[in-house]
Short mmCIF file of C-alpha atoms in Angstrom, two decimals:
data_model
loop_
_atom_site.label_atom_id
_atom_site.label_comp_id
_atom_site.label_asym_id
_atom_site.label_seq_id
_atom_site.Cartn_x
_atom_site.Cartn_y
_atom_site.Cartn_z
CA UNK C 1005 -45.92 -145.72 -102.70
CA UNK C 1006 -49.52 -146.22 -104.35
CA UNK C 1007 -50.40 -144.38 -107.59
CA UNK C 1008 -52.18 -141.29 -105.81
CA UNK C 1009 -49.54 -140.83 -103.05
CA UNK C 1010 -47.54 -140.49 -105.56
CA UNK C 1011 -49.42 -137.93 -107.96
CA UNK C 1012 -49.67 -136.25 -104.20
CA UNK C 1013 -45.98 -135.90 -103.84
CA UNK C 1014 -45.28 -134.48 -107.20
CA UNK C 1015 -48.20 -132.18 -106.87
CA UNK C 1016 -46.51 -131.22 -103.36
CA UNK C 1017 -42.98 -131.07 -104.65
CA UNK C 1018 -44.86 -128.58 -107.82
CA UNK C 1019 -46.90 -126.23 -105.30
CA UNK C 1020 -43.40 -126.12 -103.14
CA UNK C 1021 -41.28 -124.72 -106.05
CA UNK C 1022 -44.16 -122.19 -107.20
CA UNK C 1023 -44.20 -121.18 -103.90
CA UNK C 1024 -40.93 -120.67 -103.30
CA UNK C 1025 -40.64 -118.64 -106.54
CA UNK C 1026 -43.38 -116.21 -105.34
CA UNK C 1027 -45.93 -118.01 -107.40
CA UNK C 1028 -45.03 -116.98 -110.70
CA UNK C 1029 -44.12 -119.99 -112.35
CA UNK C 1030 -46.36 -122.00 -114.45
CA UNK C 1031 -47.86 -124.68 -112.56
CA UNK C 1032 -48.47 -127.65 -115.33
CA UNK C 1033 -44.44 -126.99 -116.36
CA UNK C 1034 -43.35 -127.28 -113.66
CA UNK C 1035 -45.04 -130.54 -113.01
CA UNK C 1036 -44.01 -131.36 -116.49
CA UNK C 1037 -40.24 -130.73 -115.09
CA UNK C 1038 -41.21 -132.69 -111.89
CA UNK C 1039 -42.87 -135.95 -113.46
CA UNK C 1040 -39.59 -136.13 -116.62
CA UNK C 1041 -37.49 -136.14 -113.31
CA UNK C 1042 -38.54 -138.38 -110.86
CA UNK C 1043 -41.31 -139.99 -112.13
CA UNK C 1044 -41.19 -140.12 -116.58
CA UNK C 1045 -42.90 -143.74 -116.57
CA UNK C 1046 -45.60 -142.66 -114.10
CA UNK C 1047 -48.86 -141.94 -115.81
CA UNK C 1048 -51.53 -140.58 -112.96
CA UNK C 1049 -54.28 -139.40 -115.80
CA UNK C 1050 -54.41 -136.00 -114.77
CA UNK C 1051 -54.71 -136.81 -111.12
CA UNK C 1052 -51.93 -134.36 -109.72
CA UNK C 1053 -52.29 -131.75 -112.63
CA UNK C 1054 -55.96 -131.39 -110.93
CA UNK C 1055 -54.85 -131.09 -107.63
CA UNK C 1056 -52.24 -128.04 -108.08
CA UNK C 1057 -54.41 -126.33 -110.21
CA UNK C 1058 -57.09 -126.66 -107.99
CA UNK C 1059 -54.76 -125.07 -104.96
CA UNK C 1060 -53.68 -122.38 -107.61
CA UNK C 1061 -57.35 -121.74 -108.20
CA UNK C 1062 -58.68 -121.70 -104.35
CA UNK C 1063 -55.74 -120.44 -103.01
CA UNK C 1064 -56.60 -117.89 -101.40
CA UNK C 1065 -59.53 -119.26 -99.70
CA UNK C 1066 -57.26 -121.86 -98.49
CA UNK C 1067 -54.64 -119.90 -96.96
CA UNK C 1068 -57.43 -117.91 -94.92
CA UNK C 1069 -58.44 -121.17 -93.66
CA UNK C 1070 -55.11 -122.00 -92.74
CA UNK C 1071 -54.86 -118.53 -90.57
CA UNK C 1072 -57.98 -119.22 -89.04
CA UNK C 1073 -57.19 -122.56 -88.01
CA UNK C 1074 -53.94 -121.49 -87.06
CA UNK C 1075 -54.00 -118.55 -85.32
CA UNK C 1076 -50.49 -118.66 -83.48
CA UNK C 1077 -48.30 -119.61 -87.01
CA UNK C 1078 -48.09 -116.40 -88.91
CA UNK C 1079 -49.09 -117.80 -93.20
CA UNK C 1080 -45.31 -116.98 -94.10
CA UNK C 1081 -43.82 -118.56 -90.88
CA UNK C 1082 -45.02 -122.03 -92.01
CA UNK C 1083 -42.41 -123.80 -93.64
CA UNK C 1084 -43.18 -124.39 -97.51
CA UNK C 1085 -43.65 -127.41 -96.73
CA UNK C 1086 -45.82 -127.68 -94.39
CA UNK C 1087 -47.43 -125.08 -95.93
CA UNK C 1088 -48.58 -126.66 -99.07
CA UNK C 1089 -49.75 -130.01 -97.79
CA UNK C 1090 -52.11 -128.07 -95.45
CA UNK C 1091 -53.24 -126.26 -98.99
CA UNK C 1092 -53.30 -129.94 -100.43
CA UNK C 1093 -54.78 -131.19 -97.89
CA UNK C 1094 -57.80 -128.54 -97.42
CA UNK C 1095 -58.08 -128.30 -101.01
CA UNK C 1096 -59.30 -132.10 -101.11
CA UNK C 1097 -61.10 -132.31 -98.17
CA UNK C 1098 -63.33 -128.76 -98.76
CA UNK C 1099 -63.15 -128.60 -102.12
CA UNK C 1100 -63.05 -132.34 -104.08
CA UNK C 1101 -66.23 -134.03 -103.82
CA UNK C 1102 -64.26 -137.35 -104.70
CA UNK C 1103 -61.68 -138.02 -101.44
CA UNK C 1104 -63.21 -138.97 -98.59
CA UNK C 1105 -62.77 -136.88 -95.48
CA UNK C 1106 -60.61 -139.24 -93.54
CA UNK C 1107 -58.22 -140.39 -97.18
CA UNK C 1108 -57.84 -136.31 -97.82
CA UNK C 1109 -56.42 -136.18 -94.18
CA UNK C 1110 -54.42 -138.94 -94.19
CA UNK C 1111 -52.59 -138.02 -97.03
CA UNK C 1112 -51.77 -134.57 -95.43
CA UNK C 1113 -50.09 -136.05 -92.84
CA UNK C 1114 -48.46 -138.53 -94.60
CA UNK C 1115 -47.10 -135.42 -96.16
CA UNK C 1116 -46.27 -133.96 -93.52
CA UNK C 1117 -44.71 -136.17 -91.73
CA UNK C 1118 -42.55 -137.28 -95.02
CA UNK C 1119 -41.16 -134.52 -96.44
CA UNK C 1120 -41.66 -131.80 -93.03
CA UNK C 1121 -40.66 -131.74 -89.93
CA UNK C 1122 -40.97 -133.87 -86.61
CA UNK C 1123 -43.85 -132.00 -85.51
CA UNK C 1124 -45.22 -131.39 -89.11
CA UNK C 1125 -47.78 -134.04 -88.80
CA UNK C 1126 -49.37 -133.57 -85.73
CA UNK C 1127 -49.80 -129.95 -86.97
CA UNK C 1128 -51.24 -130.83 -89.74
CA UNK C 1129 -53.62 -132.84 -88.51
CA UNK C 1130 -54.55 -130.73 -85.84
CA UNK C 1131 -55.72 -127.82 -88.41
CA UNK C 1132 -57.48 -130.49 -90.75
CA UNK C 1133 -58.95 -132.04 -87.58
CA UNK C 1134 -60.32 -129.15 -87.05
CA UNK C 1135 -61.67 -127.44 -90.36
CA UNK C 1136 -63.38 -130.63 -90.94
CA UNK C 1137 -65.38 -130.50 -87.70
CA UNK C 1138 -67.04 -127.27 -88.69
CA UNK C 1139 -67.55 -129.22 -91.78
CA UNK C 1140 -69.43 -131.62 -89.97
CA UNK C 1141 -70.98 -129.50 -87.81
CA UNK C 1142 -71.99 -126.84 -90.90
CA UNK C 1143 -73.54 -130.51 -92.72
CA UNK C 1144 -70.88 -130.15 -96.00
CA UNK C 1145 -69.38 -133.04 -98.12
CA UNK C 1146 -71.90 -135.56 -96.02
CA UNK C 1147 -72.91 -136.98 -99.48
CA UNK C 1148 -70.16 -139.59 -99.71
CA UNK C 1149 -72.81 -141.88 -99.91
CA UNK C 1150 -73.38 -140.80 -103.07
CA UNK C 1151 -72.13 -142.33 -105.72
CA UNK C 1152 -69.62 -140.26 -107.71
CA UNK C 1153 -67.85 -140.52 -110.88
CA UNK C 1154 -64.98 -138.21 -112.13
CA UNK C 1155 -64.16 -137.97 -115.96
CA UNK C 1156 -61.50 -136.07 -117.45
CA UNK C 1157 -61.19 -134.50 -120.66
CA UNK C 1158 -58.96 -132.73 -122.92
CA UNK C 1159 -59.78 -129.86 -125.64
CA UNK C 1160 -57.53 -127.64 -127.21
CA UNK C 1161 -57.84 -124.24 -129.15
CA UNK C 1162 -56.78 -124.49 -132.23
CA UNK C 1163 -55.95 -121.54 -134.39
CA UNK C 1164 -54.22 -121.05 -137.93
CA UNK C 1165 -51.82 -118.52 -138.86
CA UNK C 1166 -51.02 -117.78 -142.66
CA UNK C 1167 -51.09 -114.35 -144.35
CA UNK C 1168 -54.67 -113.30 -143.66
CA UNK C 1169 -54.30 -113.89 -139.81
CA UNK C 1170 -55.72 -115.81 -137.02
CA UNK C 1171 -58.30 -118.00 -137.30
CA UNK C 1172 -60.11 -120.40 -134.00
CA UNK C 1173 -61.61 -123.63 -134.81
CA UNK C 1174 -65.09 -123.91 -132.91
CA UNK C 1175 -67.43 -127.23 -133.57
CA UNK C 1176 -71.19 -126.82 -132.93
CA UNK C 1177 -71.97 -129.36 -130.36
CA UNK C 1178 -75.26 -131.15 -129.88
CA UNK C 1179 -76.91 -128.57 -128.04
CA UNK C 1180 -76.51 -125.85 -131.15
CA UNK C 1181 -73.84 -124.39 -128.94
CA UNK C 1182 -69.97 -123.25 -130.49
CA UNK C 1183 -67.48 -124.61 -128.92
CA UNK C 1184 -64.51 -126.06 -128.50
CA UNK C 1185 -63.27 -129.30 -129.34
CA UNK C 1186 -62.22 -132.01 -126.54
CA UNK C 1187 -62.90 -135.51 -125.79
CA UNK C 1188 -62.52 -138.01 -123.11
CA UNK C 1189 -58.77 -139.29 -122.26
CA UNK C 1190 -58.41 -142.85 -122.44
CA UNK C 1191 -57.18 -145.49 -119.95
CA UNK C 1192 -52.89 -145.55 -120.07
CA UNK C 1193 -53.53 -142.14 -122.12
CA UNK C 1194 -51.02 -138.26 -121.01
CA UNK C 1195 -52.66 -135.42 -121.77
CA UNK C 1196 -51.26 -134.28 -124.50
CA UNK C 1197 -51.42 -137.32 -126.27
CA UNK C 1198 -55.36 -137.18 -125.47
CA UNK C 1199 -55.23 -133.45 -127.04
CA UNK C 1200 -54.04 -134.19 -130.07
CA UNK C 1201 -55.95 -137.34 -130.80
CA UNK C 1202 -59.84 -135.60 -130.01
CA UNK C 1203 -58.85 -132.62 -131.55
CA UNK C 1204 -57.97 -134.54 -134.47
CA UNK C 1205 -61.46 -136.40 -134.79
CA UNK C 1206 -63.27 -133.40 -134.25
CA UNK C 1207 -61.92 -131.13 -136.75
CA UNK C 1208 -59.77 -133.58 -139.10
CA UNK C 1209 -56.87 -131.45 -138.75
CA UNK C 1210 -53.98 -133.92 -138.35
CA UNK C 1211 -51.39 -131.85 -138.72
CA UNK C 1212 -50.78 -130.07 -134.95
CA UNK C 1213 -48.63 -128.81 -132.49
CA UNK C 1214 -48.87 -127.95 -128.41
CA UNK C 1215 -47.58 -124.88 -127.19
CA UNK C 1216 -48.93 -124.27 -123.73
CA UNK C 1217 -51.41 -125.58 -121.41
CA UNK C 1218 -54.44 -123.02 -120.88
CA UNK C 1219 -55.33 -124.15 -117.51
CA UNK C 1220 -58.51 -126.61 -116.74
CA UNK C 1221 -62.57 -125.92 -116.20
CA UNK C 1222 -64.43 -127.70 -114.13
CA UNK C 1223 -67.82 -129.12 -113.28
CA UNK C 1224 -70.69 -131.41 -112.09
CA UNK C 1225 -73.56 -133.20 -114.48
CA UNK C 1226 -76.16 -134.68 -111.64
CA UNK C 1227 -78.21 -138.01 -113.01
CA UNK C 1228 -80.65 -138.30 -110.63
CA UNK C 1229 -81.00 -141.88 -109.00
CA UNK C 1230 -77.19 -142.89 -110.84
CA UNK C 1231 -74.23 -140.72 -109.93
CA UNK C 1232 -73.17 -137.55 -109.49
CA UNK C 1233 -70.87 -136.65 -112.84
CA UNK C 1234 -67.49 -134.45 -111.72
CA UNK C 1235 -65.87 -133.31 -115.42
CA UNK C 1236 -62.19 -131.78 -115.46
CA UNK C 1237 -61.23 -130.87 -118.55
CA UNK C 1238 -58.04 -129.07 -119.69
CA UNK C 1239 -57.48 -127.12 -122.22
CA UNK C 1240 -54.22 -126.41 -124.24
CA UNK C 1241 -53.18 -123.53 -127.08
CA UNK C 1242 -52.26 -125.33 -130.46
CA UNK C 1243 -51.27 -124.12 -134.39
CA UNK C 1244 -52.53 -126.42 -137.26
CA UNK C 1245 -50.33 -126.63 -140.10
CA UNK C 1246 -52.98 -126.84 -141.78
CA UNK C 1247 -56.79 -125.33 -142.71
CA UNK C 1248 -58.24 -127.70 -143.65
CA UNK C 1249 -61.75 -129.39 -141.80
CA UNK C 1250 -63.66 -132.35 -142.18
CA UNK C 1251 -66.80 -132.98 -140.27
CA UNK C 1252 -67.00 -136.28 -138.51
CA UNK C 1253 -70.32 -138.73 -139.05
CA UNK C 1254 -71.67 -138.50 -135.55
CA UNK C 1255 -75.22 -137.08 -133.91
CA UNK C 1256 -72.50 -135.60 -130.95
CA UNK C 1257 -71.09 -132.46 -133.59
CA UNK C 1258 -72.68 -130.81 -136.60
CA UNK C 1259 -70.82 -128.37 -137.64
CA UNK C 1260 -66.84 -127.31 -137.73
CA UNK C 1261 -65.52 -124.29 -138.46
CA UNK C 1262 -62.90 -121.16 -138.80
CA UNK C 1263 -63.61 -117.94 -136.66
CA UNK C 1264 -61.61 -114.88 -137.14
CA UNK C 1265 -60.29 -114.07 -133.06
CA UNK C 1266 -63.40 -112.36 -132.78
CA UNK C 1267 -65.71 -113.83 -134.00
CA UNK C 1268 -65.13 -117.10 -131.69
CA UNK C 1269 -64.99 -114.77 -129.00
CA UNK C 1270 -68.93 -113.73 -129.99
CA UNK C 1271 -69.85 -117.59 -130.51
CA UNK C 1272 -68.63 -118.91 -127.36
CA UNK C 1273 -71.84 -118.77 -124.77
CA UNK C 1274 -69.92 -120.63 -122.20
CA UNK C 1275 -68.38 -118.25 -119.78
CA UNK C 1276 -65.69 -120.78 -118.76
CA UNK C 1277 -64.70 -121.22 -122.11
CA UNK C 1278 -64.38 -117.75 -122.54
CA UNK C 1279 -61.62 -117.69 -119.62
CA UNK C 1280 -59.62 -120.40 -121.92
CA UNK C 1281 -60.15 -118.74 -124.74
CA UNK C 1282 -58.96 -115.27 -122.60
CA UNK C 1283 -55.59 -116.61 -122.05
CA UNK C 1284 -55.35 -118.02 -125.79
CA UNK C 1285 -55.64 -114.55 -126.48
CA UNK C 1286 -53.34 -113.23 -124.20
CA UNK C 1287 -50.36 -115.55 -125.52
CA UNK C 1288 -51.11 -115.20 -129.14
CA UNK C 1289 -50.97 -111.14 -128.17
CA UNK C 1290 -54.55 -110.75 -129.53
CA UNK C 1291 -57.18 -108.03 -128.66
CA UNK C 1292 -60.89 -109.05 -128.34
CA UNK C 1293 -63.99 -107.13 -127.07
#
């Protein structure tokens, strides 16, 4: 079994459980459990986590496509396995520019053949084939010959708590924007290890505890005549045991500082980063305006 196919299998298993339990569980926790139980030594560099989070983020639109292209099958009457094979296939087909259409379709079919019923593969093929036919007619996803590169970074909402209250660590980047500390995932490194390493490198903080997964943000960077960079950034809620910040000697960072939650909220300009910060504050039961 290839690494990507194994990653998709773990994603399917995770989405199946999430779906079965009313879509109430935290996907990162379910996926982490499945890794420990079935692929403890496997490192997919965040691929399966990006996949399940991508499905979750777009599940309303994805399910609408299933209803449209499988009108004879009410969504809740499609088996959970087939339903989530379709979700994976549609997400990779419609939303992930790094996956060629034929790969997205074939991988979903293989998952359905392996884990679904006798007619599952044919059913998945019919639905995804119809979706792709309309995509071709509309000129969607026709830039697959363009060089596309994927980058994964990991960072965190880092906070320190003492008798005076809570404060959040932000870094001032090269664009004079306050942001959350983060950095690139290195080959062979898992997301948690990257989060700790990058936060330590950018803030000088060493005694760090990962508390929760906060989700991911995605964006594209176009480099004309070179490539389109698809960036995925995963974020964790991280508690620091000390508050001694050290600014690294690099041109990429201009400052690192603690802010009270309200001030940190006002300092952040990036809307997608604010969504991550909001999730952290919700967990910490912090109210900002």
